[in-house]
Amino acid sequence: MVRSLDIANLFRSFGGDPQRYQEFEAPEAELHEAVSTAAPLPSPRAPVEAVRALAEPVVQAEPGELPPLSRELAQLHSSRQASQAVAALDQALSRSRPALAGPVLALTSARGGTGKTVIAAGLAQALSRSGQAVLLVELDSQNVLSSLLLQEASSTTGSIRAPLSACLAVDDRLRLVPFGAPDDLDLQALERALATDTQWLTRRLQALDVPADTLVILDCPTGSTPLTRQALALATRVLGVTTADATGYASLPRLERQWQHCTGQVHPLHLLNRVDPARPLSQDIAAIVAHSWGDRLLGVLPESPDLEQALALGQGLASVQDAWAHGLAELGRELLGELRPALRYAAPS
Ligand SMILES: Nc1ncnc2c1ncn2[C@@H]1O[C@H](COP(=O)(O)OP(=O)(O)OP(=O)(O)O)[C@@H](O)[C@H]1O
Ligand SMILES: [Mg+2]
């Protein structure tokens, strides 16, 4: 009654006709029904069942019925599962058969500038002089290895856009795969390829059809990069190069963590470089690591008095004839002695 009088007054104040006004009451029963057909709220007494009941329709829905975000998440999930399955398959395949016919030696380090590249180049040249066929592969975009071994390195490698796409002859028995000079876009494409294709490096090297009697040496970039991880998974021999100083010593735990990517049959070895007989600290570090590594120390190379000058003058590694060069040649002979069964076994009949 009071409400009708108020409404009549309201209509009059706006110049309207209160007789044309009609009230509607919302039917109470229908309201309750509408609430009960909506998604039930979790009851505080049975929270687990209620949450499960809410979650079930999402799990059981056909992909076509899912809202766009859920569908995308489902697709992402299944594509992740697919790439995990491919990676597991790749790993299983690489365990069951060697990726390349002959032995593969990878040179790695946890710290930069330990001498991986000069050792890779010097070792390859010494082995090649002794009659061993070698394929050197430069996995570092700095192209230092190419500049050490090729006369006109910058003009030769500067025209190679796709990484690791060329194979050049250094001498009769030594061939080199330079990293090349990809631009930023090519490098980004390489990063994407390495992230999704765990066999990228293997495929690149398989495409070269490396003869079974050839030793492949991989000069890895410093640290645990995607290319280093693929190199370690492919290598049959791994050599960690460390310098005989305090920072080299401190990097050893990182180097050993990097080696988790080696296959089960590979037992990585250490090589200590730049041991300086004139510095007591260098001698002490050499003694400590030699004691703790035992059989895992493949060799020790001294500080080279001639190396820097030879490289600065562009005279090439072959011109270095000091204790470092002789130590490296000796190391090459030792390594070849160990690898010979693998090379002979792999050699075509
Ligand atoms: N035994 C040595 N005596 C003197 N100098 C050396 C010795 N070993 C390496 N060097 C010098 O150390 C520098 C770094 O060597 P190199 O480029 O081979 O190291 P790297 O580990 O390949 O470096 P990066 O991490 O940049 O790839 C070079 O100038 C090289 O001449
Ligand atoms: Mg290097």
mmCIF file of C-alpha atoms and ligand atoms in Angstrom:
data_model
loop_
_atom_site.group_PDB
_atom_site.id
_atom_site.type_symbol
_atom_site.label_atom_id
_atom_site.label_comp_id
_atom_site.label_asym_id
_atom_site.label_seq_id
_atom_site.Cartn_x
_atom_site.Cartn_y
_atom_site.Cartn_z
ATOM 1 C CA MET A 1 0.000 0.000 0.000
ATOM 2 C CA VAL A 2 2.696 2.409 1.045
ATOM 3 C CA ARG A 3 4.802 1.371 -1.962
ATOM 4 C CA SER A 4 1.829 2.019 -4.401
ATOM 5 C CA LEU A 5 1.239 5.494 -2.964
ATOM 6 C CA ASP A 6 4.935 6.354 -3.313
ATOM 7 C CA ILE A 7 4.953 5.181 -6.921
ATOM 8 C CA ALA A 8 1.761 7.192 -7.691
ATOM 9 C CA ASN A 9 3.439 10.314 -6.276
ATOM 10 C CA LEU A 10 6.590 9.566 -8.256
ATOM 11 C CA PHE A 11 4.653 9.186 -11.516
ATOM 12 C CA ARG A 12 2.759 12.420 -10.868
ATOM 13 C CA SER A 13 5.920 14.391 -10.196
ATOM 14 C CA PHE A 14 7.192 13.310 -13.670
ATOM 15 C CA GLY A 15 3.763 13.959 -15.304
ATOM 16 C CA GLY A 16 3.099 10.200 -15.817
ATOM 17 C CA ASP A 17 -0.084 8.100 -15.446
ATOM 18 C CA PRO A 18 0.084 5.855 -12.322
ATOM 19 C CA GLN A 19 -2.768 3.643 -13.733
ATOM 20 C CA ARG A 20 -0.426 2.311 -16.423
ATOM 21 C CA TYR A 21 2.066 1.036 -13.847
ATOM 22 C CA GLN A 22 2.061 -2.703 -13.111
ATOM 23 C CA GLU A 23 4.210 -4.487 -10.527
ATOM 24 C CA PHE A 24 5.952 -7.864 -11.187
ATOM 25 C CA GLU A 25 7.021 -10.158 -8.347
ATOM 26 C CA ALA A 26 9.927 -12.531 -9.083
ATOM 27 C CA PRO A 27 8.762 -16.143 -8.503
ATOM 28 C CA GLU A 28 10.851 -17.442 -5.523
ATOM 29 C CA ALA A 29 10.892 -21.113 -6.606
ATOM 30 C CA GLU A 30 12.331 -20.310 -10.065
ATOM 31 C CA LEU A 31 15.133 -18.290 -8.501
ATOM 32 C CA HIS A 32 16.194 -21.239 -6.343
ATOM 33 C CA GLU A 33 16.109 -23.523 -9.354
ATOM 34 C CA ALA A 34 18.365 -21.181 -11.342
ATOM 35 C CA VAL A 35 20.932 -21.157 -8.540
ATOM 36 C CA SER A 36 20.877 -24.934 -8.119
ATOM 37 C CA THR A 37 21.564 -25.618 -11.838
ATOM 38 C CA ALA A 38 24.709 -23.411 -11.814
ATOM 39 C CA ALA A 39 28.075 -24.990 -10.854
ATOM 40 C CA PRO A 40 27.802 -26.166 -7.229
ATOM 41 C CA LEU A 41 30.072 -24.421 -4.772
ATOM 42 C CA PRO A 42 32.422 -26.675 -2.826
ATOM 43 C CA SER A 43 30.860 -27.716 0.446
ATOM 44 C CA PRO A 44 33.145 -26.930 3.386
ATOM 45 C CA ARG A 45 32.569 -30.468 4.709
ATOM 46 C CA ALA A 46 33.782 -32.225 1.563
ATOM 47 C CA PRO A 47 36.338 -29.912 -0.100
ATOM 48 C CA VAL A 48 38.271 -32.632 -1.958
ATOM 49 C CA GLU A 49 35.183 -34.160 -3.628
ATOM 50 C CA ALA A 50 33.875 -30.716 -4.511
ATOM 51 C CA VAL A 51 37.148 -29.628 -6.132
ATOM 52 C CA ARG A 52 37.303 -32.924 -8.014
ATOM 53 C CA ALA A 53 33.725 -32.433 -9.218
ATOM 54 C CA LEU A 54 34.611 -28.965 -10.503
ATOM 55 C CA ALA A 55 37.789 -30.196 -12.212
ATOM 56 C CA GLU A 56 36.286 -33.270 -13.894
ATOM 57 C CA PRO A 57 34.397 -31.594 -16.750
ATOM 58 C CA VAL A 58 37.660 -29.885 -17.916
ATOM 59 C CA VAL A 59 39.574 -33.154 -17.935
ATOM 60 C CA GLN A 60 36.860 -35.131 -19.695
ATOM 61 C CA ALA A 61 35.947 -32.574 -22.340
ATOM 62 C CA GLU A 62 36.746 -33.329 -25.975
ATOM 63 C CA PRO A 63 39.533 -31.070 -27.361
ATOM 64 C CA GLY A 64 37.092 -29.511 -29.808
ATOM 65 C CA GLU A 65 34.838 -28.384 -26.931
ATOM 66 C CA LEU A 66 37.596 -26.721 -24.916
ATOM 67 C CA PRO A 67 37.779 -22.955 -24.647
ATOM 68 C CA PRO A 68 40.760 -21.548 -26.644
ATOM 69 C CA LEU A 69 43.259 -21.172 -23.750
ATOM 70 C CA SER A 70 42.647 -24.665 -22.412
ATOM 71 C CA ARG A 71 42.980 -26.054 -25.935
ATOM 72 C CA GLU A 72 46.278 -24.257 -26.417
ATOM 73 C CA LEU A 73 47.565 -25.528 -23.080
ATOM 74 C CA ALA A 74 46.555 -29.045 -24.005
ATOM 75 C CA GLN A 75 48.349 -28.745 -27.364
ATOM 76 C CA LEU A 76 51.454 -27.311 -25.690
ATOM 77 C CA HIS A 77 51.412 -30.147 -23.181
ATOM 78 C CA SER A 78 51.147 -32.813 -25.871
ATOM 79 C CA SER A 79 53.853 -31.184 -28.051
ATOM 80 C CA ARG A 80 56.160 -31.090 -24.990
ATOM 81 C CA GLN A 81 55.434 -34.743 -24.379
ATOM 82 C CA ALA A 82 56.203 -35.486 -28.040
ATOM 83 C CA SER A 83 59.558 -33.643 -27.968
ATOM 84 C CA GLN A 84 60.470 -35.370 -24.691
ATOM 85 C CA ALA A 85 59.721 -38.705 -26.312
ATOM 86 C CA VAL A 86 61.874 -37.795 -29.351
ATOM 87 C CA ALA A 87 64.771 -36.747 -27.055
ATOM 88 C CA ALA A 88 64.501 -40.014 -25.103
ATOM 89 C CA LEU A 89 64.471 -41.974 -28.367
ATOM 90 C CA ASP A 90 67.516 -40.036 -29.637
ATOM 91 C CA GLN A 91 69.351 -40.805 -26.405
ATOM 92 C CA ALA A 92 68.484 -44.480 -26.583
ATOM 93 C CA LEU A 93 69.638 -44.630 -30.230
ATOM 94 C CA SER A 94 72.914 -42.831 -29.450
ATOM 95 C CA ARG A 95 73.587 -45.379 -26.684
ATOM 96 C CA SER A 96 73.003 -48.316 -28.946
ATOM 97 C CA ARG A 97 75.274 -47.311 -31.854
ATOM 98 C CA PRO A 98 78.103 -44.777 -32.307
ATOM 99 C CA ALA A 99 77.008 -41.594 -34.074
ATOM 100 C CA LEU A 100 80.145 -41.535 -36.250
ATOM 101 C CA ALA A 101 82.187 -44.460 -37.499
ATOM 102 C CA GLY A 102 85.525 -43.362 -35.983
ATOM 103 C CA PRO A 103 86.594 -41.911 -32.603
ATOM 104 C CA VAL A 104 85.573 -38.370 -31.599
ATOM 105 C CA LEU A 105 87.678 -36.309 -29.174
ATOM 106 C CA ALA A 106 86.064 -33.226 -27.569
ATOM 107 C CA LEU A 107 88.165 -30.504 -25.924
ATOM 108 C CA THR A 108 86.255 -28.596 -23.240
ATOM 109 C CA SER A 109 86.823 -26.217 -20.343
ATOM 110 C CA ALA A 110 84.780 -24.414 -17.712
ATOM 111 C CA ARG A 111 86.848 -21.235 -18.008
ATOM 112 C CA GLY A 112 87.834 -19.246 -21.091
ATOM 113 C CA GLY A 113 91.346 -18.998 -22.500
ATOM 114 C CA THR A 114 92.726 -22.243 -21.044
ATOM 115 C CA GLY A 115 94.261 -23.234 -24.400
ATOM 116 C CA LYS A 116 91.626 -25.564 -25.943
ATOM 117 C CA THR A 117 91.948 -24.056 -29.405
ATOM 118 C CA VAL A 118 95.753 -23.931 -29.644
ATOM 119 C CA ILE A 119 95.905 -27.478 -28.239
ATOM 120 C CA ALA A 120 93.271 -28.717 -30.732
ATOM 121 C CA ALA A 121 95.186 -27.119 -33.621
ATOM 122 C CA GLY A 122 98.641 -28.222 -32.413
ATOM 123 C CA LEU A 123 97.453 -31.756 -31.700
ATOM 124 C CA ALA A 124 95.751 -32.052 -35.087
ATOM 125 C CA GLN A 125 98.861 -30.829 -36.923
ATOM 126 C CA ALA A 126 101.168 -33.153 -34.953
ATOM 127 C CA LEU A 127 98.904 -36.158 -35.637
ATOM 128 C CA SER A 128 98.551 -35.272 -39.290
ATOM 129 C CA ARG A 129 102.369 -35.046 -39.628
ATOM 130 C CA SER A 130 102.609 -38.539 -38.142
ATOM 131 C CA GLY A 131 100.265 -39.893 -40.850
ATOM 132 C CA GLN A 132 96.921 -39.844 -39.024
ATOM 133 C CA ALA A 133 93.866 -38.484 -40.853
ATOM 134 C CA VAL A 134 92.153 -35.807 -38.737
ATOM 135 C CA LEU A 135 88.974 -33.769 -39.075
ATOM 136 C CA LEU A 136 88.988 -30.646 -36.876
ATOM 137 C CA VAL A 137 85.595 -29.121 -36.118
ATOM 138 C CA GLU A 138 85.338 -25.573 -34.813
ATOM 139 C CA LEU A 139 82.305 -25.223 -32.555
ATOM 140 C CA ASP A 140 83.124 -21.683 -31.441
ATOM 141 C CA SER A 141 81.826 -18.656 -33.337
ATOM 142 C CA GLN A 142 85.061 -16.761 -32.561
ATOM 143 C CA ASN A 143 86.698 -18.612 -35.520
ATOM 144 C CA VAL A 144 90.089 -18.615 -33.742
ATOM 145 C CA LEU A 145 90.829 -22.146 -34.927
ATOM 146 C CA SER A 146 90.271 -21.150 -38.562
ATOM 147 C CA SER A 147 92.536 -18.132 -38.213
ATOM 148 C CA LEU A 148 95.274 -20.343 -36.714
ATOM 149 C CA LEU A 149 95.132 -22.885 -39.531
ATOM 150 C CA LEU A 150 94.038 -21.105 -42.681
ATOM 151 C CA GLN A 151 96.235 -18.593 -44.476
ATOM 152 C CA GLU A 152 93.403 -16.346 -45.582
ATOM 153 C CA ALA A 153 91.064 -17.274 -42.761
ATOM 154 C CA SER A 154 88.892 -14.165 -42.641
ATOM 155 C CA SER A 155 88.168 -14.111 -46.391
ATOM 156 C CA THR A 156 87.572 -17.894 -46.485
ATOM 157 C CA THR A 157 85.327 -18.233 -43.453
ATOM 158 C CA GLY A 158 83.698 -14.808 -43.935
ATOM 159 C CA SER A 159 81.721 -16.145 -46.898
ATOM 160 C CA ILE A 160 80.332 -19.160 -44.989
ATOM 161 C CA ARG A 161 76.905 -18.101 -43.718
ATOM 162 C CA ALA A 162 75.436 -21.392 -42.472
ATOM 163 C CA PRO A 163 77.324 -22.643 -39.375
ATOM 164 C CA LEU A 164 79.481 -25.767 -39.897
ATOM 165 C CA SER A 165 78.460 -26.055 -43.519
ATOM 166 C CA ALA A 166 81.923 -26.207 -45.190
ATOM 167 C CA CYS A 167 84.850 -28.606 -44.990
ATOM 168 C CA LEU A 168 88.263 -27.265 -46.071
ATOM 169 C CA ALA A 169 91.581 -29.058 -46.611
ATOM 170 C CA VAL A 170 94.434 -27.725 -44.447
ATOM 171 C CA ASP A 171 96.903 -30.331 -45.719
ATOM 172 C CA ASP A 172 96.818 -33.867 -47.163
ATOM 173 C CA ARG A 173 95.521 -35.499 -43.993
ATOM 174 C CA LEU A 174 94.013 -32.596 -42.050
ATOM 175 C CA ARG A 175 90.604 -31.167 -42.857
ATOM 176 C CA LEU A 176 88.821 -28.340 -41.033
ATOM 177 C CA VAL A 177 85.152 -27.502 -40.587
ATOM 178 C CA PRO A 178 85.193 -23.774 -39.714
ATOM 179 C CA PHE A 179 82.335 -22.394 -37.654
ATOM 180 C CA GLY A 180 81.671 -19.847 -40.413
ATOM 181 C CA ALA A 181 80.397 -16.280 -40.184
ATOM 182 C CA PRO A 182 76.638 -16.393 -39.632
ATOM 183 C CA ASP A 183 74.844 -13.085 -38.991
ATOM 184 C CA ASP A 184 72.642 -12.468 -35.924
ATOM 185 C CA LEU A 185 69.546 -13.969 -37.558
ATOM 186 C CA ASP A 186 71.442 -17.130 -38.571
ATOM 187 C CA LEU A 187 72.786 -17.443 -35.028
ATOM 188 C CA GLN A 188 69.290 -17.112 -33.570
ATOM 189 C CA ALA A 189 68.082 -19.812 -35.960
ATOM 190 C CA LEU A 190 70.979 -22.029 -34.824
ATOM 191 C CA GLU A 191 70.060 -21.488 -31.162
ATOM 192 C CA ARG A 192 66.460 -22.488 -31.886
ATOM 193 C CA ALA A 193 67.555 -25.555 -33.852
ATOM 194 C CA LEU A 194 69.902 -26.679 -31.068
ATOM 195 C CA ALA A 195 67.187 -26.213 -28.439
ATOM 196 C CA THR A 196 64.718 -28.505 -30.210
ATOM 197 C CA ASP A 197 66.974 -30.912 -32.121
ATOM 198 C CA THR A 198 69.318 -32.802 -29.793
ATOM 199 C CA GLN A 199 70.950 -34.500 -32.805
ATOM 200 C CA TRP A 200 71.724 -31.330 -34.774
ATOM 201 C CA LEU A 201 75.520 -31.638 -34.477
ATOM 202 C CA THR A 202 75.484 -35.382 -35.102
ATOM 203 C CA ARG A 203 73.535 -34.874 -38.314
ATOM 204 C CA ARG A 204 75.888 -32.093 -39.477
ATOM 205 C CA LEU A 205 78.902 -34.366 -39.009
ATOM 206 C CA GLN A 206 77.202 -37.446 -40.440
ATOM 207 C CA ALA A 207 76.497 -35.428 -43.598
ATOM 208 C CA LEU A 208 80.281 -35.091 -44.075
ATOM 209 C CA ASP A 209 80.640 -38.872 -44.385
ATOM 210 C CA VAL A 210 83.779 -38.932 -42.240
ATOM 211 C CA PRO A 211 85.872 -42.030 -43.077
ATOM 212 C CA ALA A 212 86.132 -44.561 -40.244
ATOM 213 C CA ASP A 213 89.926 -44.197 -39.976
ATOM 214 C CA THR A 214 89.705 -40.435 -39.315
ATOM 215 C CA LEU A 215 89.987 -38.960 -35.830
ATOM 216 C CA VAL A 216 87.437 -36.177 -35.294
ATOM 217 C CA ILE A 217 88.528 -33.400 -32.894
ATOM 218 C CA LEU A 218 85.858 -30.995 -31.599
ATOM 219 C CA ASP A 219 87.064 -27.597 -30.349
ATOM 220 C CA CYS A 220 84.196 -26.643 -27.998
ATOM 221 C CA PRO A 221 83.250 -23.172 -26.806
ATOM 222 C CA THR A 222 83.881 -22.431 -23.133
ATOM 223 C CA GLY A 223 81.297 -23.543 -20.570
ATOM 224 C CA SER A 224 78.072 -25.465 -20.895
ATOM 225 C CA THR A 225 76.608 -24.137 -24.160
ATOM 226 C CA PRO A 226 74.047 -26.091 -26.251
ATOM 227 C CA LEU A 227 76.771 -26.947 -28.798
ATOM 228 C CA THR A 228 79.134 -28.158 -26.055
ATOM 229 C CA ARG A 229 76.386 -30.375 -24.630
ATOM 230 C CA GLN A 230 75.750 -31.931 -28.058
ATOM 231 C CA ALA A 231 79.521 -32.369 -28.556
ATOM 232 C CA LEU A 232 79.840 -34.148 -25.196
ATOM 233 C CA ALA A 233 76.938 -36.453 -26.002
ATOM 234 C CA LEU A 234 78.636 -37.371 -29.304
ATOM 235 C CA ALA A 235 82.262 -37.698 -28.111
ATOM 236 C CA THR A 236 83.970 -41.011 -27.463
ATOM 237 C CA ARG A 237 86.881 -39.219 -25.708
ATOM 238 C CA VAL A 238 86.635 -36.018 -23.659
ATOM 239 C CA LEU A 239 89.546 -33.871 -22.551
ATOM 240 C CA GLY A 240 89.028 -31.023 -20.057
ATOM 241 C CA VAL A 241 91.717 -28.336 -20.367
ATOM 242 C CA THR A 242 92.554 -26.388 -17.183
ATOM 243 C CA THR A 243 95.297 -23.866 -16.492
ATOM 244 C CA ALA A 244 97.620 -24.342 -13.532
ATOM 245 C CA ASP A 245 96.562 -21.216 -11.637
ATOM 246 C CA ALA A 246 94.072 -20.316 -8.906
ATOM 247 C CA THR A 247 91.126 -19.495 -11.238
ATOM 248 C CA GLY A 248 91.699 -22.669 -13.259
ATOM 249 C CA TYR A 249 91.684 -24.690 -10.049
ATOM 250 C CA ALA A 250 88.478 -22.957 -8.868
ATOM 251 C CA SER A 251 86.700 -23.844 -12.139
ATOM 252 C CA LEU A 252 87.188 -27.617 -11.734
ATOM 253 C CA PRO A 253 83.814 -28.382 -10.048
ATOM 254 C CA ARG A 254 82.016 -26.601 -12.948
ATOM 255 C CA LEU A 255 84.002 -28.616 -15.478
ATOM 256 C CA GLU A 256 83.028 -31.868 -13.822
ATOM 257 C CA ARG A 257 79.356 -30.811 -13.755
ATOM 258 C CA GLN A 258 79.580 -30.131 -17.502
ATOM 259 C CA TRP A 259 80.660 -33.737 -18.013
ATOM 260 C CA GLN A 260 77.222 -35.044 -16.960
ATOM 261 C CA HIS A 261 76.338 -34.736 -20.644
ATOM 262 C CA CYS A 262 78.868 -37.406 -21.657
ATOM 263 C CA THR A 263 77.493 -40.821 -22.473
ATOM 264 C CA GLY A 264 77.942 -43.516 -19.824
ATOM 265 C CA GLN A 265 80.888 -45.240 -21.524
ATOM 266 C CA VAL A 266 83.014 -42.068 -21.718
ATOM 267 C CA HIS A 267 85.372 -41.270 -18.836
ATOM 268 C CA PRO A 268 86.605 -37.703 -19.329
ATOM 269 C CA LEU A 269 90.278 -36.957 -18.695
ATOM 270 C CA HIS A 270 92.062 -33.812 -17.536
ATOM 271 C CA LEU A 271 94.842 -31.912 -19.258
ATOM 272 C CA LEU A 272 96.715 -29.304 -17.247
ATOM 273 C CA ASN A 273 98.117 -26.487 -19.392
ATOM 274 C CA ARG A 274 100.527 -23.607 -18.757
ATOM 275 C CA VAL A 275 102.438 -25.135 -15.846
ATOM 276 C CA ASP A 276 105.185 -22.599 -15.187
ATOM 277 C CA PRO A 277 108.369 -24.011 -13.626
ATOM 278 C CA ALA A 278 109.359 -20.502 -12.522
ATOM 279 C CA ARG A 279 106.206 -20.024 -10.382
ATOM 280 C CA PRO A 280 105.909 -22.019 -7.139
ATOM 281 C CA LEU A 281 102.059 -21.644 -7.067
ATOM 282 C CA SER A 282 101.790 -23.153 -10.549
ATOM 283 C CA GLN A 283 104.003 -26.070 -9.446
ATOM 284 C CA ASP A 284 101.957 -26.581 -6.270
ATOM 285 C CA ILE A 285 98.641 -26.640 -8.165
ATOM 286 C CA ALA A 286 100.105 -29.144 -10.635
ATOM 287 C CA ALA A 287 101.198 -31.369 -7.734
ATOM 288 C CA ILE A 288 97.778 -31.159 -6.010
ATOM 289 C CA VAL A 289 95.724 -31.975 -9.119
ATOM 290 C CA ALA A 290 98.118 -34.727 -10.219
ATOM 291 C CA HIS A 291 97.664 -36.335 -6.799
ATOM 292 C CA SER A 292 93.860 -36.031 -6.722
ATOM 293 C CA TRP A 293 93.206 -36.908 -10.391
ATOM 294 C CA GLY A 294 95.526 -39.906 -10.561
ATOM 295 C CA ASP A 295 94.756 -41.836 -13.762
ATOM 296 C CA ARG A 296 92.304 -39.175 -14.846
ATOM 297 C CA LEU A 297 95.175 -36.793 -15.639
ATOM 298 C CA LEU A 298 96.138 -37.438 -19.247
ATOM 299 C CA GLY A 299 99.014 -34.971 -19.331
ATOM 300 C CA VAL A 300 100.655 -31.729 -18.278
ATOM 301 C CA LEU A 301 101.821 -29.040 -20.724
ATOM 302 C CA PRO A 302 104.235 -26.268 -19.756
ATOM 303 C CA GLU A 303 103.953 -22.542 -20.282
ATOM 304 C CA SER A 304 105.166 -21.871 -23.812
ATOM 305 C CA PRO A 305 107.753 -19.126 -24.224
ATOM 306 C CA ASP A 306 107.354 -19.083 -28.036
ATOM 307 C CA LEU A 307 103.615 -19.479 -28.626
ATOM 308 C CA GLU A 308 102.387 -15.895 -28.177
ATOM 309 C CA GLN A 309 105.131 -14.430 -30.328
ATOM 310 C CA ALA A 310 104.641 -16.978 -33.112
ATOM 311 C CA LEU A 311 100.908 -16.273 -33.197
ATOM 312 C CA ALA A 312 101.377 -12.502 -32.997
ATOM 313 C CA LEU A 313 103.774 -12.595 -35.959
ATOM 314 C CA GLY A 314 101.477 -14.906 -37.929
ATOM 315 C CA GLN A 315 104.172 -17.580 -38.156
ATOM 316 C CA GLY A 316 101.771 -20.454 -37.473
ATOM 317 C CA LEU A 317 101.834 -23.162 -34.803
ATOM 318 C CA ALA A 318 104.239 -25.339 -36.795
ATOM 319 C CA SER A 319 106.999 -22.780 -36.145
ATOM 320 C CA VAL A 320 106.742 -23.319 -32.349
ATOM 321 C CA GLN A 321 109.422 -25.803 -31.370
ATOM 322 C CA ASP A 322 109.615 -25.436 -27.580
ATOM 323 C CA ALA A 323 108.828 -27.781 -24.677
ATOM 324 C CA TRP A 324 105.082 -27.095 -25.088
ATOM 325 C CA ALA A 325 105.132 -28.183 -28.759
ATOM 326 C CA HIS A 326 107.150 -31.312 -27.918
ATOM 327 C CA GLY A 327 104.827 -32.118 -24.999
ATOM 328 C CA LEU A 328 101.831 -31.787 -27.327
ATOM 329 C CA ALA A 329 103.407 -34.083 -29.953
ATOM 330 C CA GLU A 330 104.099 -36.654 -27.213
ATOM 331 C CA LEU A 331 100.506 -36.370 -26.025
ATOM 332 C CA GLY A 332 99.349 -36.967 -29.604
ATOM 333 C CA ARG A 333 101.400 -40.166 -29.821
ATOM 334 C CA GLU A 334 99.988 -41.405 -26.515
ATOM 335 C CA LEU A 335 96.433 -40.617 -27.549
ATOM 336 C CA LEU A 336 96.905 -42.326 -30.889
ATOM 337 C CA GLY A 337 98.245 -45.419 -29.131
ATOM 338 C CA GLU A 338 95.028 -45.564 -27.096
ATOM 339 C CA LEU A 339 92.757 -44.771 -30.027
ATOM 340 C CA ARG A 340 94.401 -47.133 -32.506
ATOM 341 C CA PRO A 341 92.156 -50.119 -31.690
ATOM 342 C CA ALA A 342 89.076 -47.934 -32.269
ATOM 343 C CA LEU A 343 90.545 -46.560 -35.511
ATOM 344 C CA ARG A 344 91.634 -50.004 -36.731
ATOM 345 C CA TYR A 345 88.290 -51.539 -35.762
ATOM 346 C CA ALA A 346 86.501 -48.745 -37.556
ATOM 347 C CA ALA A 347 88.738 -48.837 -40.650
ATOM 348 C CA PRO A 348 86.973 -50.176 -43.758
ATOM 349 C CA SER A 349 88.069 -53.740 -44.656
HETATM 350 N N1 LIG B 1 100.929 -23.313 -22.793
HETATM 351 C C1 LIG B 1 100.750 -22.039 -23.148
HETATM 352 N N2 LIG B 1 101.738 -21.136 -23.014
HETATM 353 C C2 LIG B 1 101.583 -19.858 -23.379
HETATM 354 N N3 LIG B 1 100.453 -19.372 -23.884
HETATM 355 C C3 LIG B 1 99.413 -20.213 -24.037
HETATM 356 C C4 LIG B 1 99.505 -21.593 -23.677
HETATM 357 N N4 LIG B 1 98.320 -22.181 -23.945
HETATM 358 C C5 LIG B 1 97.520 -21.221 -24.440
HETATM 359 N N5 LIG B 1 98.171 -20.052 -24.502
HETATM 360 C C6 LIG B 1 97.643 -18.756 -24.979
HETATM 361 O O1 LIG B 1 96.423 -18.514 -24.308
HETATM 362 C C7 LIG B 1 95.526 -17.832 -25.154
HETATM 363 C C8 LIG B 1 94.188 -18.560 -25.173
HETATM 364 O O2 LIG B 1 94.357 -19.766 -25.868
HETATM 365 P P1 LIG B 1 93.136 -20.441 -26.642
HETATM 366 O O3 LIG B 1 92.475 -19.462 -27.527
HETATM 367 O O4 LIG B 1 93.641 -21.687 -27.256
HETATM 368 O O5 LIG B 1 92.211 -20.756 -25.393
HETATM 369 P P2 LIG B 1 90.697 -21.307 -25.460
HETATM 370 O O6 LIG B 1 90.511 -22.170 -24.274
HETATM 371 O O7 LIG B 1 90.430 -21.902 -26.762
HETATM 372 O O8 LIG B 1 89.927 -19.927 -25.304
HETATM 373 P P3 LIG B 1 88.340 -19.699 -25.494
HETATM 374 O O9 LIG B 1 87.726 -20.044 -24.177
HETATM 375 O O10 LIG B 1 88.238 -18.246 -25.834
HETATM 376 O O11 LIG B 1 87.886 -20.599 -26.593
HETATM 377 C C9 LIG B 1 96.179 -17.754 -26.527
HETATM 378 O O12 LIG B 1 96.730 -16.474 -26.686
HETATM 379 C C10 LIG B 1 97.260 -18.798 -26.458
HETATM 380 O O13 LIG B 1 98.349 -18.473 -27.261
HETATM 381 MG MG MG B 2 88.857 -21.516 -28.159
#
